[in-house]
Amino acid sequence: MSEAISNLSRKEQVIRKAAELFKEKGYAAASMRDLAHLLGIEAASLYSHIKSKEEILRSLCFDMAAEFQKSLAEVESKKDISASEKLRNGIIGHIQVMAKDLTASAVFMNEHRHLSQPYLRDFLLMRINYINRFKSIIEQGVQTKEFKDSIDKKLAVMTLFSSLNWMPMWYDPDSAIDPSQLGFQLADMLVNGLKKND
Amino acid sequence: MSEAISNLSRKEQVIRKAAELFKEKGYAAASMRDLAHLLGIEAASLYSHIKSKEEILRSLCFDMAAEFQKSLAEVESKKDISASEKLRNGIIGHIQVMAKDLTASAVFMNEHRHLSQPYLRDFLLMRINYINRFKSIIEQGVQTKEFKDSIDKKLAVMTLFSSLNWMPMWYDPDSAIDPSQLGFQLADMLVNGLKKND
DNA sequence: CCTACCGATCGGTAGG
DNA sequence: CCTACCGATCGGTAGG
């Protein structure tokens, strides 16, 4: 049993180190020999922990996707809150999920396209579903006249989604601003804009 | 002379087709044999038009960078306009440059990291310079009290930059909204926000 | 976790 | 633009 536990945690180590490597070099340019070297073992030894290179990518992408789904579902379950508050909570949730693992988040965003079928298809369906649920929040805000109806909704939701997903590329976890503040400020910026309103 | 012209245009064909391939599969996963096959020639024949695979990536990345620089320099040269107008013009310019070649824009954004040194270093220096010039416009707006000073400027500029750079991933050139309208709306969204202000 | 190895594929060159 | 080819490297397996 302690053997099973130690195998599990070794597998976790392999996956986490792979995430760093995939983020840095990109999935296609990262070799299993690179990964093995980082772990101090031979390339062939990796295969006692994982089935294939793509299995690592799959677990990184789908584990992150599950976290994002969970976070958004929690926001949607709260009734009687305004669209802007829902949007704010969705943004804060998304950013907090990313902040828990910035490396895996970067892989999720940039490397998912190297998934083979049918995984790629499943992944893209989940992503479009996630985006559409944010779009619904924006549409709800337009209906309740909270948001202006002059805005292109696709543009609005893709702007939101772009901002969220690039965060792992530039956010420094040691900086003064913490993830929930960042989410709050991003929501404020999207809802109220840069302009001074007084 | 007509030989030189036809060589030039053949080289252009190779580069444009490579851009499509790099966008679709990523630089590292795209092989020269794939590229040759798309052009209906043998892989070895590519090398009478280009020196190396990376030369193609370099010309795609640096040609786009030059276009972006040119566009922003023109905006900066206009005096006596407000920060929000400057920001709007910068955004519209950036989007118009991208719209002229969405494929090359996607490669510029996603594949530049496969540049080798010293090209990668030069590229990143140009990019940080470009971002900082947008940041200056935002800071100018804060100084003139056009923009609120509560916003994190790094967050603001990275949100802007993320939105701009993801556009080639989702924008459909056949859609109802044209590139300059898109730029106008994006600027409006960032400056005024989603909220109805009346 | 290792040694020894596989077939496939890579970017690129020589020579025409 | 082609044929013929190079050395290097790839993901992965067999067997211990």
PDB file of N, CA and C (backbone and C1' of nucleotides) in Angstrom, chain B residues 10-57 59-60 103 107, chain C residues 9-12, chain D residues 1-2:
ATOM      1  N   ARG B  10       7.746  32.945 -55.619  1.00  0.00           N
ATOM      2  CA  ARG B  10       7.696  31.561 -55.157  1.00  0.00           C
ATOM      3  C   ARG B  10       8.085  31.495 -53.681  1.00  0.00           C
ATOM      4  N   LYS B  11       9.092  32.257 -53.316  1.00  0.00           N
ATOM      5  CA  LYS B  11       9.493  32.330 -51.911  1.00  0.00           C
ATOM      6  C   LYS B  11       8.329  32.838 -51.056  1.00  0.00           C
ATOM      7  N   GLU B  12       7.650  33.846 -51.560  1.00  0.00           N
ATOM      8  CA  GLU B  12       6.471  34.367 -50.854  1.00  0.00           C
ATOM      9  C   GLU B  12       5.404  33.286 -50.678  1.00  0.00           C
ATOM     10  N   GLN B  13       5.205  32.514 -51.732  1.00  0.00           N
ATOM     11  CA  GLN B  13       4.227  31.413 -51.650  1.00  0.00           C
ATOM     12  C   GLN B  13       4.615  30.412 -50.568  1.00  0.00           C
ATOM     13  N   VAL B  14       5.894  30.103 -50.520  1.00  0.00           N
ATOM     14  CA  VAL B  14       6.378  29.157 -49.503  1.00  0.00           C
ATOM     15  C   VAL B  14       6.111  29.708 -48.105  1.00  0.00           C
ATOM     16  N   ILE B  15       6.427  30.975 -47.917  1.00  0.00           N
ATOM     17  CA  ILE B  15       6.267  31.590 -46.593  1.00  0.00           C
ATOM     18  C   ILE B  15       4.799  31.668 -46.181  1.00  0.00           C
ATOM     19  N   ARG B  16       3.951  32.022 -47.124  1.00  0.00           N
ATOM     20  CA  ARG B  16       2.517  32.129 -46.796  1.00  0.00           C
ATOM     21  C   ARG B  16       1.921  30.759 -46.464  1.00  0.00           C
ATOM     22  N   LYS B  17       2.319  29.758 -47.220  1.00  0.00           N
ATOM     23  CA  LYS B  17       1.813  28.414 -46.946  1.00  0.00           C
ATOM     24  C   LYS B  17       2.356  27.898 -45.606  1.00  0.00           C
ATOM     25  N   ALA B  18       3.605  28.258 -45.331  1.00  0.00           N
ATOM     26  CA  ALA B  18       4.205  27.879 -44.047  1.00  0.00           C
ATOM     27  C   ALA B  18       3.453  28.523 -42.891  1.00  0.00           C
ATOM     28  N   ALA B  19       3.035  29.772 -43.089  1.00  0.00           N
ATOM     29  CA  ALA B  19       2.289  30.469 -42.032  1.00  0.00           C
ATOM     30  C   ALA B  19       1.015  29.700 -41.696  1.00  0.00           C
ATOM     31  N   GLU B  20       0.313  29.253 -42.725  1.00  0.00           N
ATOM     32  CA  GLU B  20      -0.913  28.470 -42.497  1.00  0.00           C
ATOM     33  C   GLU B  20      -0.622  27.194 -41.717  1.00  0.00           C
ATOM     34  N   LEU B  21       0.455  26.529 -42.132  1.00  0.00           N
ATOM     35  CA  LEU B  21       0.828  25.273 -41.479  1.00  0.00           C
ATOM     36  C   LEU B  21       1.270  25.500 -40.027  1.00  0.00           C
ATOM     37  N   PHE B  22       2.085  26.529 -39.805  1.00  0.00           N
ATOM     38  CA  PHE B  22       2.560  26.832 -38.451  1.00  0.00           C
ATOM     39  C   PHE B  22       1.390  27.219 -37.549  1.00  0.00           C
ATOM     40  N   LYS B  23       0.452  27.963 -38.112  1.00  0.00           N
ATOM     41  CA  LYS B  23      -0.712  28.342 -37.316  1.00  0.00           C
ATOM     42  C   LYS B  23      -1.504  27.105 -36.911  1.00  0.00           C
ATOM     43  N   GLU B  24      -1.687  26.205 -37.868  1.00  0.00           N
ATOM     44  CA  GLU B  24      -2.555  25.053 -37.631  1.00  0.00           C
ATOM     45  C   GLU B  24      -1.929  24.027 -36.679  1.00  0.00           C
ATOM     46  N   LYS B  25      -0.670  23.662 -36.925  1.00  0.00           N
ATOM     47  CA  LYS B  25      -0.049  22.590 -36.142  1.00  0.00           C
ATOM     48  C   LYS B  25       0.929  23.080 -35.084  1.00  0.00           C
ATOM     49  N   GLY B  26       1.292  24.342 -35.141  1.00  0.00           N
ATOM     50  CA  GLY B  26       2.375  24.853 -34.300  1.00  0.00           C
ATOM     51  C   GLY B  26       3.703  24.644 -35.017  1.00  0.00           C
ATOM     52  N   TYR B  27       4.660  25.543 -34.788  1.00  0.00           N
ATOM     53  CA  TYR B  27       5.947  25.501 -35.490  1.00  0.00           C
ATOM     54  C   TYR B  27       6.669  24.176 -35.300  1.00  0.00           C
ATOM     55  N   ALA B  28       6.786  23.727 -34.065  1.00  0.00           N
ATOM     56  CA  ALA B  28       7.584  22.529 -33.777  1.00  0.00           C
ATOM     57  C   ALA B  28       6.968  21.272 -34.386  1.00  0.00           C
ATOM     58  N   ALA B  29       5.649  21.214 -34.435  1.00  0.00           N
ATOM     59  CA  ALA B  29       4.972  20.016 -34.939  1.00  0.00           C
ATOM     60  C   ALA B  29       4.787  20.046 -36.458  1.00  0.00           C
ATOM     61  N   ALA B  30       5.088  21.161 -37.066  1.00  0.00           N
ATOM     62  CA  ALA B  30       4.951  21.272 -38.528  1.00  0.00           C
ATOM     63  C   ALA B  30       6.266  20.856 -39.169  1.00  0.00           C
ATOM     64  N   SER B  31       6.234  19.892 -40.054  1.00  0.00           N
ATOM     65  CA  SER B  31       7.487  19.442 -40.664  1.00  0.00           C
ATOM     66  C   SER B  31       7.657  20.048 -42.054  1.00  0.00           C
ATOM     67  N   MET B  32       8.897  20.120 -42.486  1.00  0.00           N
ATOM     68  CA  MET B  32       9.186  20.633 -43.817  1.00  0.00           C
ATOM     69  C   MET B  32       8.604  19.718 -44.889  1.00  0.00           C
ATOM     70  N   ARG B  33       8.456  18.448 -44.561  1.00  0.00           N
ATOM     71  CA  ARG B  33       7.812  17.522 -45.500  1.00  0.00           C
ATOM     72  C   ARG B  33       6.326  17.835 -45.645  1.00  0.00           C
ATOM     73  N   ASP B  34       5.664  18.171 -44.512  1.00  0.00           N
ATOM     74  CA  ASP B  34       4.269  18.651 -44.578  1.00  0.00           C
ATOM     75  C   ASP B  34       4.158  19.845 -45.520  1.00  0.00           C
ATOM     76  N   LEU B  35       5.052  20.794 -45.296  1.00  0.00           N
ATOM     77  CA  LEU B  35       5.019  22.036 -46.072  1.00  0.00           C
ATOM     78  C   LEU B  35       5.227  21.760 -47.554  1.00  0.00           C
ATOM     79  N   ALA B  36       6.222  20.936 -47.855  1.00  0.00           N
ATOM     80  CA  ALA B  36       6.508  20.595 -49.250  1.00  0.00           C
ATOM     81  C   ALA B  36       5.289  19.930 -49.898  1.00  0.00           C
ATOM     82  N   HIS B  37       4.664  19.040 -49.143  1.00  0.00           N
ATOM     83  CA  HIS B  37       3.498  18.328 -49.672  1.00  0.00           C
ATOM     84  C   HIS B  37       2.367  19.303 -50.015  1.00  0.00           C
ATOM     85  N   LEU B  38       2.140  20.280 -49.152  1.00  0.00           N
ATOM     86  CA  LEU B  38       1.115  21.302 -49.416  1.00  0.00           C
ATOM     87  C   LEU B  38       1.412  22.084 -50.687  1.00  0.00           C
ATOM     88  N   LEU B  39       2.703  22.229 -50.990  1.00  0.00           N
ATOM     89  CA  LEU B  39       3.104  23.001 -52.168  1.00  0.00           C
ATOM     90  C   LEU B  39       3.272  22.102 -53.401  1.00  0.00           C
ATOM     91  N   GLY B  40       3.135  20.794 -53.201  1.00  0.00           N
ATOM     92  CA  GLY B  40       3.248  19.873 -54.323  1.00  0.00           C
ATOM     93  C   GLY B  40       4.678  19.636 -54.801  1.00  0.00           C
ATOM     94  N   ILE B  41       5.651  19.828 -53.897  1.00  0.00           N
ATOM     95  CA  ILE B  41       7.051  19.571 -54.262  1.00  0.00           C
ATOM     96  C   ILE B  41       7.704  18.654 -53.223  1.00  0.00           C
ATOM     97  N   GLU B  42       8.945  18.283 -53.458  1.00  0.00           N
ATOM     98  CA  GLU B  42       9.684  17.473 -52.489  1.00  0.00           C
ATOM     99  C   GLU B  42      10.303  18.367 -51.416  1.00  0.00           C
ATOM    100  N   ALA B  43      10.502  17.811 -50.226  1.00  0.00           N
ATOM    101  CA  ALA B  43      11.012  18.600 -49.102  1.00  0.00           C
ATOM    102  C   ALA B  43      12.344  19.265 -49.436  1.00  0.00           C
ATOM    103  N   ALA B  44      13.216  18.523 -50.102  1.00  0.00           N
ATOM    104  CA  ALA B  44      14.545  19.070 -50.408  1.00  0.00           C
ATOM    105  C   ALA B  44      14.461  20.308 -51.294  1.00  0.00           C
ATOM    106  N   SER B  45      13.411  20.368 -52.103  1.00  0.00           N
ATOM    107  CA  SER B  45      13.264  21.492 -53.038  1.00  0.00           C
ATOM    108  C   SER B  45      12.954  22.814 -52.344  1.00  0.00           C
ATOM    109  N   LEU B  46      12.431  22.727 -51.131  1.00  0.00           N
ATOM    110  CA  LEU B  46      12.134  23.959 -50.383  1.00  0.00           C
ATOM    111  C   LEU B  46      13.383  24.797 -50.208  1.00  0.00           C
ATOM    112  N   TYR B  47      14.534  24.109 -50.099  1.00  0.00           N
ATOM    113  CA  TYR B  47      15.762  24.799 -49.735  1.00  0.00           C
ATOM    114  C   TYR B  47      16.395  25.581 -50.885  1.00  0.00           C
ATOM    115  N   SER B  48      15.770  25.528 -52.072  1.00  0.00           N
ATOM    116  CA  SER B  48      16.214  26.459 -53.113  1.00  0.00           C
ATOM    117  C   SER B  48      15.491  27.806 -52.981  1.00  0.00           C
ATOM    118  N   HIS B  49      14.474  27.847 -52.091  1.00  0.00           N
ATOM    119  CA  HIS B  49      13.741  29.107 -51.884  1.00  0.00           C
ATOM    120  C   HIS B  49      14.050  29.739 -50.543  1.00  0.00           C
ATOM    121  N   ILE B  50      14.269  28.909 -49.554  1.00  0.00           N
ATOM    122  CA  ILE B  50      14.539  29.428 -48.204  1.00  0.00           C
ATOM    123  C   ILE B  50      15.782  28.736 -47.633  1.00  0.00           C
ATOM    124  N   LYS B  51      16.424  29.401 -46.681  1.00  0.00           N
ATOM    125  CA  LYS B  51      17.659  28.867 -46.104  1.00  0.00           C
ATOM    126  C   LYS B  51      17.378  27.803 -45.055  1.00  0.00           C
ATOM    127  N   SER B  52      16.337  28.026 -44.272  1.00  0.00           N
ATOM    128  CA  SER B  52      16.027  27.084 -43.193  1.00  0.00           C
ATOM    129  C   SER B  52      14.589  27.273 -42.736  1.00  0.00           C
ATOM    130  N   LYS B  53      14.116  26.318 -41.973  1.00  0.00           N
ATOM    131  CA  LYS B  53      12.772  26.415 -41.408  1.00  0.00           C
ATOM    132  C   LYS B  53      12.654  27.673 -40.553  1.00  0.00           C
ATOM    133  N   GLU B  54      13.675  27.924 -39.764  1.00  0.00           N
ATOM    134  CA  GLU B  54      13.583  29.076 -38.860  1.00  0.00           C
ATOM    135  C   GLU B  54      13.607  30.395 -39.610  1.00  0.00           C
ATOM    136  N   GLU B  55      14.252  30.439 -40.759  1.00  0.00           N
ATOM    137  CA  GLU B  55      14.234  31.677 -41.538  1.00  0.00           C
ATOM    138  C   GLU B  55      12.796  32.084 -41.859  1.00  0.00           C
ATOM    139  N   ILE B  56      11.957  31.105 -42.131  1.00  0.00           N
ATOM    140  CA  ILE B  56      10.539  31.401 -42.417  1.00  0.00           C
ATOM    141  C   ILE B  56       9.872  32.021 -41.195  1.00  0.00           C
ATOM    142  N   LEU B  57      10.091  31.405 -40.050  1.00  0.00           N
ATOM    143  CA  LEU B  57       9.505  31.923 -38.808  1.00  0.00           C
ATOM    144  C   LEU B  57       9.986  33.339 -38.531  1.00  0.00           C
ATOM    145  N   SER B  59      11.021  35.598 -40.683  1.00  0.00           N
ATOM    146  CA  SER B  59      10.451  36.628 -41.553  1.00  0.00           C
ATOM    147  C   SER B  59       8.990  36.891 -41.192  1.00  0.00           C
ATOM    148  N   LEU B  60       8.260  35.854 -40.800  1.00  0.00           N
ATOM    149  CA  LEU B  60       6.873  36.060 -40.384  1.00  0.00           C
ATOM    150  C   LEU B  60       6.800  36.941 -39.133  1.00  0.00           C
ATOM    151  N   THR B 103      -3.396  35.065 -40.449  1.00  0.00           N
ATOM    152  CA  THR B 103      -2.569  33.867 -40.303  1.00  0.00           C
ATOM    153  C   THR B 103      -1.191  34.216 -39.755  1.00  0.00           C
ATOM    154  N   VAL B 107       0.720  33.350 -36.011  1.00  0.00           N
ATOM    155  CA  VAL B 107       2.075  32.813 -35.882  1.00  0.00           C
ATOM    156  C   VAL B 107       2.932  33.759 -35.034  1.00  0.00           C
TER     157      VAL B 107
ATOM    158  P    DT C   9       6.628   7.850 -40.157  1.00  0.00           P
ATOM    159  O5'  DT C   9       7.498   9.135 -39.807  1.00  0.00           O
ATOM    160  C5'  DT C   9       7.426   9.704 -38.503  1.00  0.00           C
ATOM    161  C4'  DT C   9       8.559  10.685 -38.365  1.00  0.00           C
ATOM    162  C3'  DT C   9       8.665  11.658 -39.552  1.00  0.00           C
ATOM    163  O3'  DT C   9       8.242  12.927 -39.081  1.00  0.00           O
ATOM    164  C1'  DT C   9      10.782  10.912 -38.751  1.00  0.00           C
ATOM    165  P    DC C  10       8.223  14.222 -40.025  1.00  0.00           P
ATOM    166  O5'  DC C  10       9.537  15.007 -39.585  1.00  0.00           O
ATOM    167  C5'  DC C  10       9.696  15.351 -38.206  1.00  0.00           C
ATOM    168  C4'  DC C  10      11.112  15.818 -37.955  1.00  0.00           C
ATOM    169  C3'  DC C  10      11.647  16.777 -39.018  1.00  0.00           C
ATOM    170  O3'  DC C  10      11.232  18.093 -38.691  1.00  0.00           O
ATOM    171  C1'  DC C  10      13.294  15.140 -38.419  1.00  0.00           C
ATOM    172  P    DG C  11      11.222  19.228 -39.830  1.00  0.00           P
ATOM    173  O5'  DG C  11      12.750  19.645 -39.901  1.00  0.00           O
ATOM    174  C5'  DG C  11      13.386  20.254 -38.795  1.00  0.00           C
ATOM    175  C4'  DG C  11      14.828  20.543 -39.136  1.00  0.00           C
ATOM    176  C3'  DG C  11      15.008  21.485 -40.323  1.00  0.00           C
ATOM    177  O3'  DG C  11      16.137  22.332 -40.067  1.00  0.00           O
ATOM    178  C1'  DG C  11      15.984  19.371 -40.830  1.00  0.00           C
ATOM    179  P    DG C  12      16.612  23.480 -41.121  1.00  0.00           P
ATOM    180  O5'  DG C  12      17.607  22.652 -42.066  1.00  0.00           O
ATOM    181  C5'  DG C  12      18.745  22.058 -41.463  1.00  0.00           C
ATOM    182  C4'  DG C  12      19.477  21.239 -42.487  1.00  0.00           C
ATOM    183  C3'  DG C  12      19.774  21.976 -43.801  1.00  0.00           C
ATOM    184  O3'  DG C  12      21.183  22.166 -43.888  1.00  0.00           O
ATOM    185  C1'  DG C  12      19.099  19.710 -44.153  1.00  0.00           C
TER     186       DG C  12
ATOM    187  P    DC D   1       9.300  24.989 -57.763  1.00  0.00           P
ATOM    188  O5'  DC D   1      10.026  23.573 -57.923  1.00  0.00           O
ATOM    189  C5'  DC D   1       9.806  22.793 -59.087  1.00  0.00           C
ATOM    190  C4'  DC D   1      10.820  21.693 -59.103  1.00  0.00           C
ATOM    191  C3'  DC D   1      10.821  20.815 -57.855  1.00  0.00           C
ATOM    192  O3'  DC D   1      10.021  19.667 -58.107  1.00  0.00           O
ATOM    193  C1'  DC D   1      13.013  21.226 -58.739  1.00  0.00           C
ATOM    194  P    DC D   2       9.979  18.411 -57.005  1.00  0.00           P
ATOM    195  O5'  DC D   2      11.156  17.447 -57.497  1.00  0.00           O
ATOM    196  C5'  DC D   2      11.173  16.954 -58.846  1.00  0.00           C
ATOM    197  C4'  DC D   2      12.346  16.008 -59.019  1.00  0.00           C
ATOM    198  C3'  DC D   2      12.435  14.976 -57.908  1.00  0.00           C
ATOM    199  O3'  DC D   2      12.223  13.662 -58.409  1.00  0.00           O
ATOM    200  C1'  DC D   2      14.534  16.083 -58.196  1.00  0.00           C
TER     201       DC D   2
END
